């Protein structure tokens, strides 16, 4: 990639799919399908080729929300390491 006078090095990936492949969204959906099962505090919304998480709480319970989100982020990290 060239930006102005700067050129980045070429990096090859041994995982994943090229962007724009026909099977990309289907394979992504299969891969990400069990993510919501590892979450307790966050709600996970899955889309064709993306996901989103959300959480809500009252201001009185904000520390419980923060702790729960941190637990879910730890669970997501473990899930990613297991499924890579």
PDB file of N, CA and C in Angstrom:
ATOM      1  N   UNK A   1       0.845  -1.163   0.000  1.00  0.00           N
ATOM      2  CA  UNK A   1       0.000   0.000   0.000  1.00  0.00           C
ATOM      3  C   UNK A   1       0.891   1.226   0.000  1.00  0.00           C
ATOM      4  N   UNK A   2       0.545   2.199  -0.783  1.00  0.00           N
ATOM      5  CA  UNK A   2       1.311   3.428  -0.865  1.00  0.00           C
ATOM      6  C   UNK A   2       0.423   4.586  -0.432  1.00  0.00           C
ATOM      7  N   UNK A   3       0.919   5.388   0.512  1.00  0.00           N
ATOM      8  CA  UNK A   3       0.222   6.586   0.960  1.00  0.00           C
ATOM      9  C   UNK A   3       1.228   7.727   0.952  1.00  0.00           C
ATOM     10  N   UNK A   4       1.051   8.640   0.048  1.00  0.00           N
ATOM     11  CA  UNK A   4       2.025   9.720  -0.082  1.00  0.00           C
ATOM     12  C   UNK A   4       3.368   9.153  -0.495  1.00  0.00           C
ATOM     13  N   UNK A   5       4.386   9.400   0.344  1.00  0.00           N
ATOM     14  CA  UNK A   5       5.725   8.877   0.070  1.00  0.00           C
ATOM     15  C   UNK A   5       6.017   7.615   0.874  1.00  0.00           C
ATOM     16  N   UNK A   6       5.062   7.160   1.664  1.00  0.00           N
ATOM     17  CA  UNK A   6       5.243   5.991   2.524  1.00  0.00           C
ATOM     18  C   UNK A   6       4.699   4.735   1.842  1.00  0.00           C
ATOM     19  N   UNK A   7       5.443   3.649   1.964  1.00  0.00           N
ATOM     20  CA  UNK A   7       5.025   2.356   1.413  1.00  0.00           C
ATOM     21  C   UNK A   7       5.051   1.320   2.533  1.00  0.00           C
ATOM     22  N   UNK A   8       3.956   0.591   2.694  1.00  0.00           N
ATOM     23  CA  UNK A   8       3.918  -0.442   3.726  1.00  0.00           C
ATOM     24  C   UNK A   8       4.443  -1.758   3.155  1.00  0.00           C
ATOM     25  N   UNK A   9       4.902  -2.618   4.046  1.00  0.00           N
ATOM     26  CA  UNK A   9       5.377  -3.936   3.641  1.00  0.00           C
ATOM     27  C   UNK A   9       4.196  -4.843   3.305  1.00  0.00           C
ATOM     28  N   UNK A  10       4.419  -5.799   2.427  1.00  0.00           N
ATOM     29  CA  UNK A  10       3.405  -6.790   2.097  1.00  0.00           C
ATOM     30  C   UNK A  10       3.382  -7.832   3.198  1.00  0.00           C
ATOM     31  N   UNK A  11       2.200  -8.147   3.688  1.00  0.00           N
ATOM     32  CA  UNK A  11       2.025  -9.160   4.721  1.00  0.00           C
ATOM     33  C   UNK A  11       1.057 -10.214   4.188  1.00  0.00           C
ATOM     34  N   UNK A  12       1.414 -11.462   4.337  1.00  0.00           N
ATOM     35  CA  UNK A  12       0.556 -12.555   3.911  1.00  0.00           C
ATOM     36  C   UNK A  12      -0.109 -13.168   5.125  1.00  0.00           C
ATOM     37  N   UNK A  13      -1.368 -13.517   5.001  1.00  0.00           N
ATOM     38  CA  UNK A  13      -2.120 -14.127   6.086  1.00  0.00           C
ATOM     39  C   UNK A  13      -2.385 -15.590   5.752  1.00  0.00           C
ATOM     40  N   UNK A  14      -2.206 -16.428   6.753  1.00  0.00           N
ATOM     41  CA  UNK A  14      -2.471 -17.854   6.553  1.00  0.00           C
ATOM     42  C   UNK A  14      -3.858 -18.245   7.035  1.00  0.00           C
ATOM     43  N   UNK A  15      -4.612 -17.273   7.529  1.00  0.00           N
ATOM     44  CA  UNK A  15      -5.961 -17.546   8.006  1.00  0.00           C
ATOM     45  C   UNK A  15      -6.925 -16.578   7.342  1.00  0.00           C
ATOM     46  N   UNK A  16      -8.185 -16.904   7.402  1.00  0.00           N
ATOM     47  CA  UNK A  16      -9.201 -16.016   6.867  1.00  0.00           C
ATOM     48  C   UNK A  16      -9.474 -16.257   5.396  1.00  0.00           C
ATOM     49  N   UNK A  17     -10.291 -15.381   4.850  1.00  0.00           N
ATOM     50  CA  UNK A  17     -10.694 -15.452   3.447  1.00  0.00           C
ATOM     51  C   UNK A  17     -10.435 -14.109   2.789  1.00  0.00           C
ATOM     52  N   UNK A  18     -10.184 -14.113   1.502  1.00  0.00           N
ATOM     53  CA  UNK A  18     -10.058 -12.831   0.810  1.00  0.00           C
ATOM     54  C   UNK A  18     -11.366 -12.042   0.889  1.00  0.00           C
ATOM     55  N   UNK A  19     -11.249 -10.739   1.016  1.00  0.00           N
ATOM     56  CA  UNK A  19     -12.431  -9.903   1.089  1.00  0.00           C
ATOM     57  C   UNK A  19     -13.226 -10.008  -0.212  1.00  0.00           C
ATOM     58  N   UNK A  20     -14.537 -10.113  -0.079  1.00  0.00           N
ATOM     59  CA  UNK A  20     -15.415 -10.152  -1.231  1.00  0.00           C
ATOM     60  C   UNK A  20     -15.723 -11.544  -1.757  1.00  0.00           C
ATOM     61  N   UNK A  21     -15.241 -12.591  -1.081  1.00  0.00           N
ATOM     62  CA  UNK A  21     -15.542 -13.937  -1.557  1.00  0.00           C
ATOM     63  C   UNK A  21     -17.011 -14.258  -1.328  1.00  0.00           C
ATOM     64  N   UNK A  22     -17.549 -15.129  -2.155  1.00  0.00           N
ATOM     65  CA  UNK A  22     -18.951 -15.509  -2.058  1.00  0.00           C
ATOM     66  C   UNK A  22     -19.238 -16.241  -0.751  1.00  0.00           C
ATOM     67  N   UNK A  23     -18.321 -17.108  -0.321  1.00  0.00           N
ATOM     68  CA  UNK A  23     -18.540 -17.875   0.897  1.00  0.00           C
ATOM     69  C   UNK A  23     -18.203 -17.106   2.175  1.00  0.00           C
ATOM     70  N   UNK A  24     -17.603 -15.946   2.067  1.00  0.00           N
ATOM     71  CA  UNK A  24     -17.174 -15.183   3.232  1.00  0.00           C
ATOM     72  C   UNK A  24     -18.254 -14.984   4.287  1.00  0.00           C
ATOM     73  N   UNK A  25     -19.409 -14.409   3.930  1.00  0.00           N
ATOM     74  CA  UNK A  25     -20.447 -14.188   4.946  1.00  0.00           C
ATOM     75  C   UNK A  25     -20.975 -15.478   5.569  1.00  0.00           C
ATOM     76  N   UNK A  26     -21.103 -16.526   4.780  1.00  0.00           N
ATOM     77  CA  UNK A  26     -21.598 -17.802   5.311  1.00  0.00           C
ATOM     78  C   UNK A  26     -20.587 -18.391   6.290  1.00  0.00           C
ATOM     79  N   UNK A  27     -19.326 -18.419   5.903  1.00  0.00           N
ATOM     80  CA  UNK A  27     -18.306 -18.967   6.787  1.00  0.00           C
ATOM     81  C   UNK A  27     -18.136 -18.119   8.041  1.00  0.00           C
ATOM     82  N   UNK A  28     -18.251 -16.798   7.917  1.00  0.00           N
ATOM     83  CA  UNK A  28     -18.189 -15.932   9.089  1.00  0.00           C
ATOM     84  C   UNK A  28     -19.339 -16.251  10.036  1.00  0.00           C
ATOM     85  N   UNK A  29     -20.532 -16.428   9.494  1.00  0.00           N
ATOM     86  CA  UNK A  29     -21.699 -16.745  10.325  1.00  0.00           C
ATOM     87  C   UNK A  29     -21.511 -18.056  11.069  1.00  0.00           C
ATOM     88  N   UNK A  30     -20.962 -19.051  10.397  1.00  0.00           N
ATOM     89  CA  UNK A  30     -20.705 -20.342  11.044  1.00  0.00           C
ATOM     90  C   UNK A  30     -19.673 -20.160  12.153  1.00  0.00           C
ATOM     91  N   UNK A  31     -18.630 -19.411  11.884  1.00  0.00           N
ATOM     92  CA  UNK A  31     -17.563 -19.192  12.855  1.00  0.00           C
ATOM     93  C   UNK A  31     -18.057 -18.450  14.095  1.00  0.00           C
ATOM     94  N   UNK A  32     -18.843 -17.416  13.915  1.00  0.00           N
ATOM     95  CA  UNK A  32     -19.227 -16.523  15.006  1.00  0.00           C
ATOM     96  C   UNK A  32     -20.507 -16.965  15.710  1.00  0.00           C
ATOM     97  N   UNK A  33     -21.175 -17.980  15.201  1.00  0.00           N
ATOM     98  CA  UNK A  33     -22.493 -18.367  15.673  1.00  0.00           C
ATOM     99  C   UNK A  33     -22.566 -18.663  17.164  1.00  0.00           C
ATOM    100  N   UNK A  34     -21.525 -19.215  17.777  1.00  0.00           N
ATOM    101  CA  UNK A  34     -21.598 -19.568  19.191  1.00  0.00           C
ATOM    102  C   UNK A  34     -21.089 -18.481  20.128  1.00  0.00           C
ATOM    103  N   UNK A  35     -20.697 -17.329  19.622  1.00  0.00           N
ATOM    104  CA  UNK A  35     -20.230 -16.232  20.472  1.00  0.00           C
ATOM    105  C   UNK A  35     -21.254 -15.839  21.535  1.00  0.00           C
ATOM    106  N   UNK A  36     -22.537 -15.679  21.212  1.00  0.00           N
ATOM    107  CA  UNK A  36     -23.487 -15.263  22.251  1.00  0.00           C
ATOM    108  C   UNK A  36     -23.551 -16.224  23.446  1.00  0.00           C
ATOM    109  N   UNK A  37     -23.182 -17.479  23.238  1.00  0.00           N
ATOM    110  CA  UNK A  37     -23.250 -18.456  24.324  1.00  0.00           C
ATOM    111  C   UNK A  37     -22.228 -18.197  25.430  1.00  0.00           C
ATOM    112  N   UNK A  38     -21.150 -17.461  25.154  1.00  0.00           N
ATOM    113  CA  UNK A  38     -20.129 -17.201  26.170  1.00  0.00           C
ATOM    114  C   UNK A  38     -20.390 -15.906  26.937  1.00  0.00           C
ATOM    115  N   UNK A  39     -21.427 -15.174  26.573  1.00  0.00           N
ATOM    116  CA  UNK A  39     -21.706 -13.876  27.185  1.00  0.00           C
ATOM    117  C   UNK A  39     -22.780 -13.990  28.260  1.00  0.00           C
ATOM    118  N   UNK A  40     -22.582 -13.250  29.356  1.00  0.00           N
ATOM    119  CA  UNK A  40     -23.574 -13.195  30.428  1.00  0.00           C
ATOM    120  C   UNK A  40     -24.179 -11.805  30.574  1.00  0.00           C
ATOM    121  N   UNK A  41     -23.355 -10.777  30.535  1.00  0.00           N
ATOM    122  CA  UNK A  41     -23.823  -9.404  30.729  1.00  0.00           C
ATOM    123  C   UNK A  41     -24.200  -8.741  29.405  1.00  0.00           C
ATOM    124  N   UNK A  42     -23.384  -8.962  28.396  1.00  0.00           N
ATOM    125  CA  UNK A  42     -23.603  -8.331  27.099  1.00  0.00           C
ATOM    126  C   UNK A  42     -24.626  -9.090  26.266  1.00  0.00           C
ATOM    127  N   UNK A  43     -25.384  -8.358  25.497  1.00  0.00           N
ATOM    128  CA  UNK A  43     -26.277  -8.941  24.511  1.00  0.00           C
ATOM    129  C   UNK A  43     -25.574  -8.841  23.164  1.00  0.00           C
ATOM    130  N   UNK A  44     -25.549  -9.943  22.432  1.00  0.00           N
ATOM    131  CA  UNK A  44     -24.832  -9.988  21.159  1.00  0.00           C
ATOM    132  C   UNK A  44     -25.840 -10.025  20.014  1.00  0.00           C
ATOM    133  N   UNK A  45     -25.653  -9.160  19.053  1.00  0.00           N
ATOM    134  CA  UNK A  45     -26.485  -9.117  17.853  1.00  0.00           C
ATOM    135  C   UNK A  45     -25.619  -9.548  16.675  1.00  0.00           C
ATOM    136  N   UNK A  46     -26.027 -10.601  15.990  1.00  0.00           N
ATOM    137  CA  UNK A  46     -25.271 -11.122  14.861  1.00  0.00           C
ATOM    138  C   UNK A  46     -25.920 -10.679  13.556  1.00  0.00           C
ATOM    139  N   UNK A  47     -25.083 -10.254  12.621  1.00  0.00           N
ATOM    140  CA  UNK A  47     -25.533  -9.844  11.302  1.00  0.00           C
ATOM    141  C   UNK A  47     -24.831 -10.713  10.267  1.00  0.00           C
ATOM    142  N   UNK A  48     -25.107 -10.509   9.013  1.00  0.00           N
ATOM    143  CA  UNK A  48     -24.536 -11.347   7.960  1.00  0.00           C
ATOM    144  C   UNK A  48     -23.020 -11.410   8.027  1.00  0.00           C
ATOM    145  N   UNK A  49     -22.368 -10.288   8.208  1.00  0.00           N
ATOM    146  CA  UNK A  49     -20.902 -10.289   8.231  1.00  0.00           C
ATOM    147  C   UNK A  49     -20.356  -9.391   9.336  1.00  0.00           C
ATOM    148  N   UNK A  50     -21.101  -9.287  10.435  1.00  0.00           N
ATOM    149  CA  UNK A  50     -20.700  -8.397  11.515  1.00  0.00           C
ATOM    150  C   UNK A  50     -21.409  -8.823  12.794  1.00  0.00           C
ATOM    151  N   UNK A  51     -20.981  -8.262  13.904  1.00  0.00           N
ATOM    152  CA  UNK A  51     -21.695  -8.454  15.156  1.00  0.00           C
ATOM    153  C   UNK A  51     -21.613  -7.186  15.969  1.00  0.00           C
ATOM    154  N   UNK A  52     -22.473  -7.098  16.977  1.00  0.00           N
ATOM    155  CA  UNK A  52     -22.507  -5.935  17.842  1.00  0.00           C
ATOM    156  C   UNK A  52     -22.894  -6.412  19.226  1.00  0.00           C
ATOM    157  N   UNK A  53     -22.356  -5.792  20.252  1.00  0.00           N
ATOM    158  CA  UNK A  53     -22.732  -6.127  21.615  1.00  0.00           C
ATOM    159  C   UNK A  53     -23.231  -4.879  22.311  1.00  0.00           C
ATOM    160  N   UNK A  54     -24.124  -5.073  23.271  1.00  0.00           N
ATOM    161  CA  UNK A  54     -24.680  -3.948  24.011  1.00  0.00           C
ATOM    162  C   UNK A  54     -25.008  -4.406  25.422  1.00  0.00           C
ATOM    163  N   UNK A  55     -25.035  -3.444  26.337  1.00  0.00           N
ATOM    164  CA  UNK A  55     -25.421  -3.714  27.717  1.00  0.00           C
ATOM    165  C   UNK A  55     -26.085  -2.463  28.275  1.00  0.00           C
ATOM    166  N   UNK A  56     -26.960  -2.669  29.241  1.00  0.00           N
ATOM    167  CA  UNK A  56     -27.637  -1.543  29.864  1.00  0.00           C
ATOM    168  C   UNK A  56     -27.822  -1.830  31.343  1.00  0.00           C
ATOM    169  N   UNK A  57     -27.870  -0.751  32.114  1.00  0.00           N
ATOM    170  CA  UNK A  57     -28.044  -0.888  33.553  1.00  0.00           C
ATOM    171  C   UNK A  57     -28.488   0.459  34.111  1.00  0.00           C
ATOM    172  N   UNK A  58     -28.924   0.436  35.345  1.00  0.00           N
ATOM    173  CA  UNK A  58     -29.217   1.694  36.030  1.00  0.00           C
ATOM    174  C   UNK A  58     -27.914   2.262  36.574  1.00  0.00           C
ATOM    175  N   UNK A  59     -27.913   3.527  36.863  1.00  0.00           N
ATOM    176  CA  UNK A  59     -26.705   4.172  37.382  1.00  0.00           C
ATOM    177  C   UNK A  59     -26.307   3.575  38.729  1.00  0.00           C
ATOM    178  N   UNK A  60     -27.285   3.125  39.506  1.00  0.00           N
ATOM    179  CA  UNK A  60     -26.989   2.522  40.805  1.00  0.00           C
ATOM    180  C   UNK A  60     -26.226   1.206  40.662  1.00  0.00           C
ATOM    181  N   UNK A  61     -26.408   0.521  39.573  1.00  0.00           N
ATOM    182  CA  UNK A  61     -25.767  -0.777  39.353  1.00  0.00           C
ATOM    183  C   UNK A  61     -24.599  -0.687  38.376  1.00  0.00           C
ATOM    184  N   UNK A  62     -24.047   0.509  38.196  1.00  0.00           N
ATOM    185  CA  UNK A  62     -23.008   0.669  37.178  1.00  0.00           C
ATOM    186  C   UNK A  62     -21.774  -0.180  37.457  1.00  0.00           C
ATOM    187  N   UNK A  63     -21.390  -0.350  38.721  1.00  0.00           N
ATOM    188  CA  UNK A  63     -20.210  -1.164  39.008  1.00  0.00           C
ATOM    189  C   UNK A  63     -20.451  -2.630  38.666  1.00  0.00           C
ATOM    190  N   UNK A  64     -21.662  -3.119  38.925  1.00  0.00           N
ATOM    191  CA  UNK A  64     -22.010  -4.492  38.523  1.00  0.00           C
ATOM    192  C   UNK A  64     -21.947  -4.634  37.005  1.00  0.00           C
ATOM    193  N   UNK A  65     -22.408  -3.612  36.297  1.00  0.00           N
ATOM    194  CA  UNK A  65     -22.355  -3.627  34.837  1.00  0.00           C
ATOM    195  C   UNK A  65     -20.909  -3.648  34.356  1.00  0.00           C
ATOM    196  N   UNK A  66     -20.070  -2.797  34.938  1.00  0.00           N
ATOM    197  CA  UNK A  66     -18.655  -2.747  34.553  1.00  0.00           C
ATOM    198  C   UNK A  66     -17.990  -4.098  34.805  1.00  0.00           C
ATOM    199  N   UNK A  67     -18.245  -4.679  35.977  1.00  0.00           N
ATOM    200  CA  UNK A  67     -17.655  -5.977  36.305  1.00  0.00           C
ATOM    201  C   UNK A  67     -18.142  -7.059  35.346  1.00  0.00           C
ATOM    202  N   UNK A  68     -19.439  -7.027  35.018  1.00  0.00           N
ATOM    203  CA  UNK A  68     -19.998  -8.023  34.098  1.00  0.00           C
ATOM    204  C   UNK A  68     -19.434  -7.889  32.692  1.00  0.00           C
ATOM    205  N   UNK A  69     -19.263  -6.662  32.239  1.00  0.00           N
ATOM    206  CA  UNK A  69     -18.680  -6.441  30.915  1.00  0.00           C
ATOM    207  C   UNK A  69     -17.241  -6.940  30.890  1.00  0.00           C
ATOM    208  N   UNK A  70     -16.488  -6.674  31.958  1.00  0.00           N
ATOM    209  CA  UNK A  70     -15.107  -7.153  32.007  1.00  0.00           C
ATOM    210  C   UNK A  70     -15.062  -8.682  31.963  1.00  0.00           C
ATOM    211  N   UNK A  71     -15.960  -9.342  32.683  1.00  0.00           N
ATOM    212  CA  UNK A  71     -16.028 -10.806  32.641  1.00  0.00           C
ATOM    213  C   UNK A  71     -16.334 -11.297  31.225  1.00  0.00           C
ATOM    214  N   UNK A  72     -17.253 -10.612  30.549  1.00  0.00           N
ATOM    215  CA  UNK A  72     -17.597 -11.014  29.175  1.00  0.00           C
ATOM    216  C   UNK A  72     -16.427 -10.764  28.223  1.00  0.00           C
ATOM    217  N   UNK A  73     -15.701  -9.672  28.408  1.00  0.00           N
ATOM    218  CA  UNK A  73     -14.542  -9.419  27.556  1.00  0.00           C
ATOM    219  C   UNK A  73     -13.473 -10.490  27.760  1.00  0.00           C
ATOM    220  N   UNK A  74     -13.294 -10.929  28.997  1.00  0.00           N
ATOM    221  CA  UNK A  74     -12.369 -12.029  29.278  1.00  0.00           C
ATOM    222  C   UNK A  74     -12.863 -13.306  28.608  1.00  0.00           C
ATOM    223  N   UNK A  75     -14.171 -13.563  28.685  1.00  0.00           N
ATOM    224  CA  UNK A  75     -14.748 -14.761  28.050  1.00  0.00           C
ATOM    225  C   UNK A  75     -14.587 -14.701  26.531  1.00  0.00           C
ATOM    226  N   UNK A  76     -14.757 -13.516  25.936  1.00  0.00           N
ATOM    227  CA  UNK A  76     -14.574 -13.362  24.494  1.00  0.00           C
ATOM    228  C   UNK A  76     -13.127 -13.642  24.117  1.00  0.00           C
ATOM    229  N   UNK A  77     -12.190 -13.143  24.916  1.00  0.00           N
ATOM    230  CA  UNK A  77     -10.766 -13.402  24.644  1.00  0.00           C
ATOM    231  C   UNK A  77     -10.467 -14.887  24.666  1.00  0.00           C
ATOM    232  N   UNK A  78     -10.982 -15.584  25.673  1.00  0.00           N
ATOM    233  CA  UNK A  78     -10.775 -17.044  25.749  1.00  0.00           C
ATOM    234  C   UNK A  78     -11.442 -17.754  24.584  1.00  0.00           C
ATOM    235  N   UNK A  79     -12.635 -17.309  24.201  1.00  0.00           N
ATOM    236  CA  UNK A  79     -13.339 -17.906  23.064  1.00  0.00           C
ATOM    237  C   UNK A  79     -12.540 -17.721  21.777  1.00  0.00           C
ATOM    238  N   UNK A  80     -11.985 -16.512  21.600  1.00  0.00           N
ATOM    239  CA  UNK A  80     -11.187 -16.236  20.390  1.00  0.00           C
ATOM    240  C   UNK A  80      -9.939 -17.100  20.359  1.00  0.00           C
ATOM    241  N   UNK A  81      -9.264 -17.265  21.496  1.00  0.00           N
ATOM    242  CA  UNK A  81      -8.067 -18.096  21.534  1.00  0.00           C
ATOM    243  C   UNK A  81      -8.402 -19.547  21.242  1.00  0.00           C
ATOM    244  N   UNK A  82      -9.547 -19.999  21.725  1.00  0.00           N
ATOM    245  CA  UNK A  82      -9.957 -21.392  21.506  1.00  0.00           C
ATOM    246  C   UNK A  82     -10.374 -21.667  20.060  1.00  0.00           C
ATOM    247  N   UNK A  83     -10.992 -20.687  19.414  1.00  0.00           N
ATOM    248  CA  UNK A  83     -11.563 -20.909  18.082  1.00  0.00           C
ATOM    249  C   UNK A  83     -10.671 -20.458  16.931  1.00  0.00           C
ATOM    250  N   UNK A  84      -9.483 -19.932  17.238  1.00  0.00           N
ATOM    251  CA  UNK A  84      -8.650 -19.402  16.138  1.00  0.00           C
ATOM    252  C   UNK A  84      -8.084 -20.475  15.255  1.00  0.00           C
TER     253      UNK A  84
END
